[in-house]
Amino acid sequence: MTGMEAHIIQLASEQEYEVYEVIQFPFEEGNFLDLYICTKDHFEYFIIASIDFSLLKKVNNKIQIALFTKLRSHITDGSENKTENLSHFFEKNTTLIVVTSPPSSTRKEYVYKEVSKIEEDAYYFKKQVLFFNSEENIFFNDNLASYPTVSDYCSAIISDMEKYELFVIGLDNEFELISRLYEKVPFLNLSVVKHKPLNLDEMIEAELDAEHLELRKEILKSITVDNMDEWISSIGASND
């Protein structure tokens, strides 16, 4: 299992997916893949496979065809693989997530071209290609060490507006790496933080001293949907 593949498997576990290891799956004579199948309900499946960058050209033909036609029998033939039987949804509702590490010398344009060929192929499976070079893997691992889980790390970075603003002008590589994960890993979802709505009554009472609290009702009557923003702004200005 590669470093990034291990992180994706960990993400799946953190998102409460069942994860099954499939070892030594033969996609052509003499060539094998170790891969993982993730599912929550046996309705939607994800196949996670670490594939050498030099073998990406085989994903759209030999690899995915072998997975589509032979994986079911491979995991139910009484071998050491303990994966539960795949449901009838497997052939219709599966995403293949390819994890690969291009050599550092590979031009980005070439990487994007090879990735697009796979992801735009409409046959057999939906496909995503997650690519990290060795330097990016090291960078990811070093920063991940400061967080309890992979999910926490990803959520903290993608929610950081300062890092986002730097990313927009090309000055934050970490945000770019994490956004790539959100783009390529379907079960990695952005957590939405719920904020307590403004309590207008409390805001008014905080602005009034005891002597003038009787004006509260009059103030409430005077505030409408149309002028509420203006009133809130005036409170902020008076506190500056």
PDB file of N, CA and C in Angstrom, residues 25-92:
ATOM      1  N   PHE A  25      -4.802  -9.481  -7.558  1.00  0.00           N
ATOM      2  CA  PHE A  25      -5.798  -9.576  -8.620  1.00  0.00           C
ATOM      3  C   PHE A  25      -5.084  -9.524  -9.969  1.00  0.00           C
ATOM      4  N   PRO A  26      -5.227 -10.566 -10.808  1.00  0.00           N
ATOM      5  CA  PRO A  26      -4.506 -10.605 -12.087  1.00  0.00           C
ATOM      6  C   PRO A  26      -5.256  -9.830 -13.177  1.00  0.00           C
ATOM      7  N   PHE A  27      -4.672  -8.715 -13.628  1.00  0.00           N
ATOM      8  CA  PHE A  27      -5.339  -7.965 -14.697  1.00  0.00           C
ATOM      9  C   PHE A  27      -4.802  -8.335 -16.078  1.00  0.00           C
ATOM     10  N   GLU A  28      -3.659  -9.003 -16.112  1.00  0.00           N
ATOM     11  CA  GLU A  28      -3.137  -9.602 -17.333  1.00  0.00           C
ATOM     12  C   GLU A  28      -2.132 -10.654 -16.909  1.00  0.00           C
ATOM     13  N   GLU A  29      -1.730 -11.487 -17.810  1.00  0.00           N
ATOM     14  CA  GLU A  29      -0.824 -12.581 -17.466  1.00  0.00           C
ATOM     15  C   GLU A  29       0.482 -12.034 -16.893  1.00  0.00           C
ATOM     16  N   GLY A  30       0.773 -12.452 -15.672  1.00  0.00           N
ATOM     17  CA  GLY A  30       2.019 -12.051 -15.034  1.00  0.00           C
ATOM     18  C   GLY A  30       1.970 -10.723 -14.306  1.00  0.00           C
ATOM     19  N   ASN A  31       0.862  -9.994 -14.379  1.00  0.00           N
ATOM     20  CA  ASN A  31       0.746  -8.700 -13.702  1.00  0.00           C
ATOM     21  C   ASN A  31      -0.451  -8.699 -12.760  1.00  0.00           C
ATOM     22  N   PHE A  32      -0.218  -8.209 -11.548  1.00  0.00           N
ATOM     23  CA  PHE A  32      -1.235  -8.264 -10.505  1.00  0.00           C
ATOM     24  C   PHE A  32      -1.410  -6.898  -9.845  1.00  0.00           C
ATOM     25  N   LEU A  33      -2.587  -6.708  -9.263  1.00  0.00           N
ATOM     26  CA  LEU A  33      -2.884  -5.509  -8.484  1.00  0.00           C
ATOM     27  C   LEU A  33      -3.374  -5.911  -7.098  1.00  0.00           C
ATOM     28  N   ASP A  34      -2.911  -5.204  -6.081  1.00  0.00           N
ATOM     29  CA  ASP A  34      -3.549  -5.252  -4.776  1.00  0.00           C
ATOM     30  C   ASP A  34      -4.470  -4.038  -4.709  1.00  0.00           C
ATOM     31  N   LEU A  35      -5.702  -4.249  -4.322  1.00  0.00           N
ATOM     32  CA  LEU A  35      -6.655  -3.139  -4.329  1.00  0.00           C
ATOM     33  C   LEU A  35      -7.608  -3.244  -3.150  1.00  0.00           C
ATOM     34  N   TYR A  36      -8.436  -2.215  -3.019  1.00  0.00           N
ATOM     35  CA  TYR A  36      -9.387  -2.147  -1.909  1.00  0.00           C
ATOM     36  C   TYR A  36     -10.772  -1.809  -2.448  1.00  0.00           C
ATOM     37  N   ILE A  37     -11.777  -2.436  -1.875  1.00  0.00           N
ATOM     38  CA  ILE A  37     -13.164  -2.147  -2.226  1.00  0.00           C
ATOM     39  C   ILE A  37     -13.829  -1.512  -1.011  1.00  0.00           C
ATOM     40  N   CYS A  38     -14.464  -0.377  -1.219  1.00  0.00           N
ATOM     41  CA  CYS A  38     -15.141   0.334  -0.135  1.00  0.00           C
ATOM     42  C   CYS A  38     -16.631   0.455  -0.449  1.00  0.00           C
ATOM     43  N   THR A  39     -17.454   0.234   0.557  1.00  0.00           N
ATOM     44  CA  THR A  39     -18.899   0.404   0.387  1.00  0.00           C
ATOM     45  C   THR A  39     -19.537   0.623   1.745  1.00  0.00           C
ATOM     46  N   LYS A  40     -20.672   1.290   1.748  1.00  0.00           N
ATOM     47  CA  LYS A  40     -21.454   1.445   2.975  1.00  0.00           C
ATOM     48  C   LYS A  40     -22.685   0.563   2.957  1.00  0.00           C
ATOM     49  N   ASP A  41     -23.277   0.441   1.800  1.00  0.00           N
ATOM     50  CA  ASP A  41     -24.593  -0.180   1.710  1.00  0.00           C
ATOM     51  C   ASP A  41     -24.698  -1.236   0.615  1.00  0.00           C
ATOM     52  N   HIS A  42     -23.571  -1.553  -0.027  1.00  0.00           N
ATOM     53  CA  HIS A  42     -23.547  -2.478  -1.158  1.00  0.00           C
ATOM     54  C   HIS A  42     -24.440  -1.997  -2.298  1.00  0.00           C
ATOM     55  N   PHE A  43     -24.664  -0.698  -2.327  1.00  0.00           N
ATOM     56  CA  PHE A  43     -25.346  -0.053  -3.449  1.00  0.00           C
ATOM     57  C   PHE A  43     -24.347   0.760  -4.269  1.00  0.00           C
ATOM     58  N   GLU A  44     -23.437   1.441  -3.568  1.00  0.00           N
ATOM     59  CA  GLU A  44     -22.383   2.211  -4.223  1.00  0.00           C
ATOM     60  C   GLU A  44     -21.033   1.653  -3.796  1.00  0.00           C
ATOM     61  N   TYR A  45     -20.152   1.476  -4.777  1.00  0.00           N
ATOM     62  CA  TYR A  45     -18.839   0.899  -4.511  1.00  0.00           C
ATOM     63  C   TYR A  45     -17.730   1.829  -4.993  1.00  0.00           C
ATOM     64  N   PHE A  46     -16.585   1.720  -4.310  1.00  0.00           N
ATOM     65  CA  PHE A  46     -15.375   2.404  -4.742  1.00  0.00           C
ATOM     66  C   PHE A  46     -14.241   1.386  -4.755  1.00  0.00           C
ATOM     67  N   ILE A  47     -13.551   1.318  -5.879  1.00  0.00           N
ATOM     68  CA  ILE A  47     -12.346   0.496  -5.977  1.00  0.00           C
ATOM     69  C   ILE A  47     -11.155   1.439  -5.895  1.00  0.00           C
ATOM     70  N   ILE A  48     -10.270   1.199  -4.956  1.00  0.00           N
ATOM     71  CA  ILE A  48      -9.086   2.038  -4.792  1.00  0.00           C
ATOM     72  C   ILE A  48      -7.869   1.202  -5.148  1.00  0.00           C
ATOM     73  N   ALA A  49      -7.135   1.661  -6.152  1.00  0.00           N
ATOM     74  CA  ALA A  49      -5.988   0.892  -6.638  1.00  0.00           C
ATOM     75  C   ALA A  49      -4.798   1.810  -6.866  1.00  0.00           C
ATOM     76  N   SER A  50      -3.667   1.443  -6.291  1.00  0.00           N
ATOM     77  CA  SER A  50      -2.424   2.162  -6.552  1.00  0.00           C
ATOM     78  C   SER A  50      -1.783   1.559  -7.798  1.00  0.00           C
ATOM     79  N   ILE A  51      -1.618   2.386  -8.823  1.00  0.00           N
ATOM     80  CA  ILE A  51      -1.120   1.908 -10.115  1.00  0.00           C
ATOM     81  C   ILE A  51       0.080   2.743 -10.528  1.00  0.00           C
ATOM     82  N   ASP A  52       1.143   2.075 -10.911  1.00  0.00           N
ATOM     83  CA  ASP A  52       2.343   2.785 -11.346  1.00  0.00           C
ATOM     84  C   ASP A  52       2.020   3.707 -12.521  1.00  0.00           C
ATOM     85  N   PHE A  53       2.628   4.885 -12.518  1.00  0.00           N
ATOM     86  CA  PHE A  53       2.334   5.871 -13.560  1.00  0.00           C
ATOM     87  C   PHE A  53       2.590   5.306 -14.954  1.00  0.00           C
ATOM     88  N   SER A  54       3.572   4.431 -15.073  1.00  0.00           N
ATOM     89  CA  SER A  54       3.896   3.849 -16.377  1.00  0.00           C
ATOM     90  C   SER A  54       2.808   2.906 -16.878  1.00  0.00           C
ATOM     91  N   LEU A  55       1.902   2.479 -15.988  1.00  0.00           N
ATOM     92  CA  LEU A  55       0.831   1.551 -16.373  1.00  0.00           C
ATOM     93  C   LEU A  55      -0.514   2.245 -16.592  1.00  0.00           C
ATOM     94  N   LEU A  56      -0.552   3.570 -16.480  1.00  0.00           N
ATOM     95  CA  LEU A  56      -1.828   4.267 -16.642  1.00  0.00           C
ATOM     96  C   LEU A  56      -2.469   4.005 -17.997  1.00  0.00           C
ATOM     97  N   LYS A  57      -1.653   3.809 -19.012  1.00  0.00           N
ATOM     98  CA  LYS A  57      -2.195   3.571 -20.355  1.00  0.00           C
ATOM     99  C   LYS A  57      -3.014   2.287 -20.420  1.00  0.00           C
ATOM    100  N   LYS A  58      -2.852   1.409 -19.428  1.00  0.00           N
ATOM    101  CA  LYS A  58      -3.598   0.151 -19.424  1.00  0.00           C
ATOM    102  C   LYS A  58      -4.911   0.232 -18.642  1.00  0.00           C
ATOM    103  N   VAL A  59      -5.155   1.354 -17.983  1.00  0.00           N
ATOM    104  CA  VAL A  59      -6.352   1.458 -17.144  1.00  0.00           C
ATOM    105  C   VAL A  59      -7.625   1.337 -17.969  1.00  0.00           C
ATOM    106  N   ASN A  60      -7.686   2.027 -19.102  1.00  0.00           N
ATOM    107  CA  ASN A  60      -8.918   2.055 -19.898  1.00  0.00           C
ATOM    108  C   ASN A  60      -9.176   0.772 -20.668  1.00  0.00           C
ATOM    109  N   ASN A  61      -8.182  -0.080 -20.759  1.00  0.00           N
ATOM    110  CA  ASN A  61      -8.425  -1.334 -21.464  1.00  0.00           C
ATOM    111  C   ASN A  61      -8.253  -2.526 -20.529  1.00  0.00           C
ATOM    112  N   LYS A  62      -7.042  -3.026 -20.395  1.00  0.00           N
ATOM    113  CA  LYS A  62      -6.866  -4.290 -19.679  1.00  0.00           C
ATOM    114  C   LYS A  62      -7.283  -4.227 -18.215  1.00  0.00           C
ATOM    115  N   ILE A  63      -6.923  -3.154 -17.530  1.00  0.00           N
ATOM    116  CA  ILE A  63      -7.180  -3.120 -16.086  1.00  0.00           C
ATOM    117  C   ILE A  63      -8.672  -3.033 -15.779  1.00  0.00           C
ATOM    118  N   GLN A  64      -9.367  -2.054 -16.356  1.00  0.00           N
ATOM    119  CA  GLN A  64     -10.781  -1.922 -16.003  1.00  0.00           C
ATOM    120  C   GLN A  64     -11.635  -3.052 -16.579  1.00  0.00           C
ATOM    121  N   ILE A  65     -11.241  -3.578 -17.723  1.00  0.00           N
ATOM    122  CA  ILE A  65     -11.986  -4.710 -18.284  1.00  0.00           C
ATOM    123  C   ILE A  65     -11.850  -5.931 -17.379  1.00  0.00           C
ATOM    124  N   ALA A  66     -10.625  -6.163 -16.886  1.00  0.00           N
ATOM    125  CA  ALA A  66     -10.409  -7.287 -15.978  1.00  0.00           C
ATOM    126  C   ALA A  66     -11.188  -7.100 -14.680  1.00  0.00           C
ATOM    127  N   LEU A  67     -11.191  -5.883 -14.151  1.00  0.00           N
ATOM    128  CA  LEU A  67     -11.945  -5.618 -12.927  1.00  0.00           C
ATOM    129  C   LEU A  67     -13.439  -5.850 -13.138  1.00  0.00           C
ATOM    130  N   PHE A  68     -13.934  -5.406 -14.268  1.00  0.00           N
ATOM    131  CA  PHE A  68     -15.369  -5.501 -14.548  1.00  0.00           C
ATOM    132  C   PHE A  68     -15.808  -6.944 -14.767  1.00  0.00           C
ATOM    133  N   THR A  69     -14.959  -7.733 -15.399  1.00  0.00           N
ATOM    134  CA  THR A  69     -15.366  -9.086 -15.793  1.00  0.00           C
ATOM    135  C   THR A  69     -14.888 -10.183 -14.847  1.00  0.00           C
ATOM    136  N   LYS A  70     -13.834  -9.909 -14.049  1.00  0.00           N
ATOM    137  CA  LYS A  70     -13.233 -10.989 -13.272  1.00  0.00           C
ATOM    138  C   LYS A  70     -13.187 -10.754 -11.767  1.00  0.00           C
ATOM    139  N   LEU A  71     -13.406  -9.508 -11.325  1.00  0.00           N
ATOM    140  CA  LEU A  71     -13.239  -9.230  -9.896  1.00  0.00           C
ATOM    141  C   LEU A  71     -14.244  -9.999  -9.048  1.00  0.00           C
ATOM    142  N   ARG A  72     -15.476 -10.073  -9.511  1.00  0.00           N
ATOM    143  CA  ARG A  72     -16.510 -10.771  -8.747  1.00  0.00           C
ATOM    144  C   ARG A  72     -16.117 -12.228  -8.487  1.00  0.00           C
ATOM    145  N   SER A  73     -15.689 -12.919  -9.525  1.00  0.00           N
ATOM    146  CA  SER A  73     -15.310 -14.325  -9.352  1.00  0.00           C
ATOM    147  C   SER A  73     -14.030 -14.456  -8.542  1.00  0.00           C
ATOM    148  N   HIS A  74     -13.135 -13.478  -8.671  1.00  0.00           N
ATOM    149  CA  HIS A  74     -11.865 -13.537  -7.942  1.00  0.00           C
ATOM    150  C   HIS A  74     -12.084 -13.497  -6.436  1.00  0.00           C
ATOM    151  N   ILE A  75     -13.068 -12.742  -5.984  1.00  0.00           N
ATOM    152  CA  ILE A  75     -13.257 -12.599  -4.543  1.00  0.00           C
ATOM    153  C   ILE A  75     -14.274 -13.590  -3.982  1.00  0.00           C
ATOM    154  N   THR A  76     -14.831 -14.430  -4.814  1.00  0.00           N
ATOM    155  CA  THR A  76     -15.795 -15.425  -4.323  1.00  0.00           C
ATOM    156  C   THR A  76     -15.366 -16.844  -4.662  1.00  0.00           C
ATOM    157  N   ASP A  77     -14.091 -17.004  -5.000  1.00  0.00           N
ATOM    158  CA  ASP A  77     -13.637 -18.330  -5.438  1.00  0.00           C
ATOM    159  C   ASP A  77     -13.034 -19.150  -4.311  1.00  0.00           C
ATOM    160  N   GLY A  78     -13.267 -18.716  -3.058  1.00  0.00           N
ATOM    161  CA  GLY A  78     -12.746 -19.479  -1.938  1.00  0.00           C
ATOM    162  C   GLY A  78     -11.305 -19.167  -1.622  1.00  0.00           C
ATOM    163  N   SER A  79     -10.748 -18.100  -2.223  1.00  0.00           N
ATOM    164  CA  SER A  79      -9.363 -17.744  -1.940  1.00  0.00           C
ATOM    165  C   SER A  79      -9.274 -17.062  -0.589  1.00  0.00           C
ATOM    166  N   GLU A  80      -8.074 -16.534  -0.267  1.00  0.00           N
ATOM    167  CA  GLU A  80      -7.868 -15.913   1.031  1.00  0.00           C
ATOM    168  C   GLU A  80      -8.550 -14.556   1.148  1.00  0.00           C
ATOM    169  N   ASN A  81      -9.053 -14.004   0.067  1.00  0.00           N
ATOM    170  CA  ASN A  81      -9.751 -12.726   0.134  1.00  0.00           C
ATOM    171  C   ASN A  81     -11.071 -12.895   0.880  1.00  0.00           C
ATOM    172  N   LYS A  82     -11.328 -12.007   1.833  1.00  0.00           N
ATOM    173  CA  LYS A  82     -12.503 -12.132   2.698  1.00  0.00           C
ATOM    174  C   LYS A  82     -13.605 -11.142   2.337  1.00  0.00           C
ATOM    175  N   THR A  83     -13.483 -10.501   1.202  1.00  0.00           N
ATOM    176  CA  THR A  83     -14.490  -9.532   0.794  1.00  0.00           C
ATOM    177  C   THR A  83     -15.855 -10.193   0.672  1.00  0.00           C
ATOM    178  N   GLU A  84     -16.877  -9.511   1.166  1.00  0.00           N
ATOM    179  CA  GLU A  84     -18.232 -10.025   0.996  1.00  0.00           C
ATOM    180  C   GLU A  84     -18.603 -10.022  -0.481  1.00  0.00           C
ATOM    181  N   ASN A  85     -19.558 -10.860  -0.832  1.00  0.00           N
ATOM    182  CA  ASN A  85     -20.001 -10.908  -2.221  1.00  0.00           C
ATOM    183  C   ASN A  85     -20.488  -9.543  -2.681  1.00  0.00           C
ATOM    184  N   LEU A  86     -20.147  -9.194  -3.897  1.00  0.00           N
ATOM    185  CA  LEU A  86     -20.591  -7.929  -4.473  1.00  0.00           C
ATOM    186  C   LEU A  86     -22.062  -8.040  -4.857  1.00  0.00           C
ATOM    187  N   SER A  87     -22.813  -6.978  -4.620  1.00  0.00           N
ATOM    188  CA  SER A  87     -24.222  -6.984  -4.998  1.00  0.00           C
ATOM    189  C   SER A  87     -24.356  -6.753  -6.498  1.00  0.00           C
ATOM    190  N   HIS A  88     -25.589  -6.831  -6.987  1.00  0.00           N
ATOM    191  CA  HIS A  88     -25.820  -6.647  -8.422  1.00  0.00           C
ATOM    192  C   HIS A  88     -25.625  -5.193  -8.845  1.00  0.00           C
ATOM    193  N   PHE A  89     -25.444  -4.287  -7.881  1.00  0.00           N
ATOM    194  CA  PHE A  89     -25.196  -2.884  -8.220  1.00  0.00           C
ATOM    195  C   PHE A  89     -23.744  -2.627  -8.619  1.00  0.00           C
ATOM    196  N   PHE A  90     -22.867  -3.588  -8.362  1.00  0.00           N
ATOM    197  CA  PHE A  90     -21.442  -3.357  -8.586  1.00  0.00           C
ATOM    198  C   PHE A  90     -21.147  -2.928 -10.018  1.00  0.00           C
ATOM    199  N   GLU A  91     -21.710  -3.611 -10.983  1.00  0.00           N
ATOM    200  CA  GLU A  91     -21.415  -3.303 -12.382  1.00  0.00           C
ATOM    201  C   GLU A  91     -21.982  -1.947 -12.814  1.00  0.00           C
ATOM    202  N   LYS A  92     -22.952  -1.427 -12.088  1.00  0.00           N
ATOM    203  CA  LYS A  92     -23.624  -0.194 -12.513  1.00  0.00           C
ATOM    204  C   LYS A  92     -23.248   1.026 -11.679  1.00  0.00           C
TER     205      LYS A  92
END
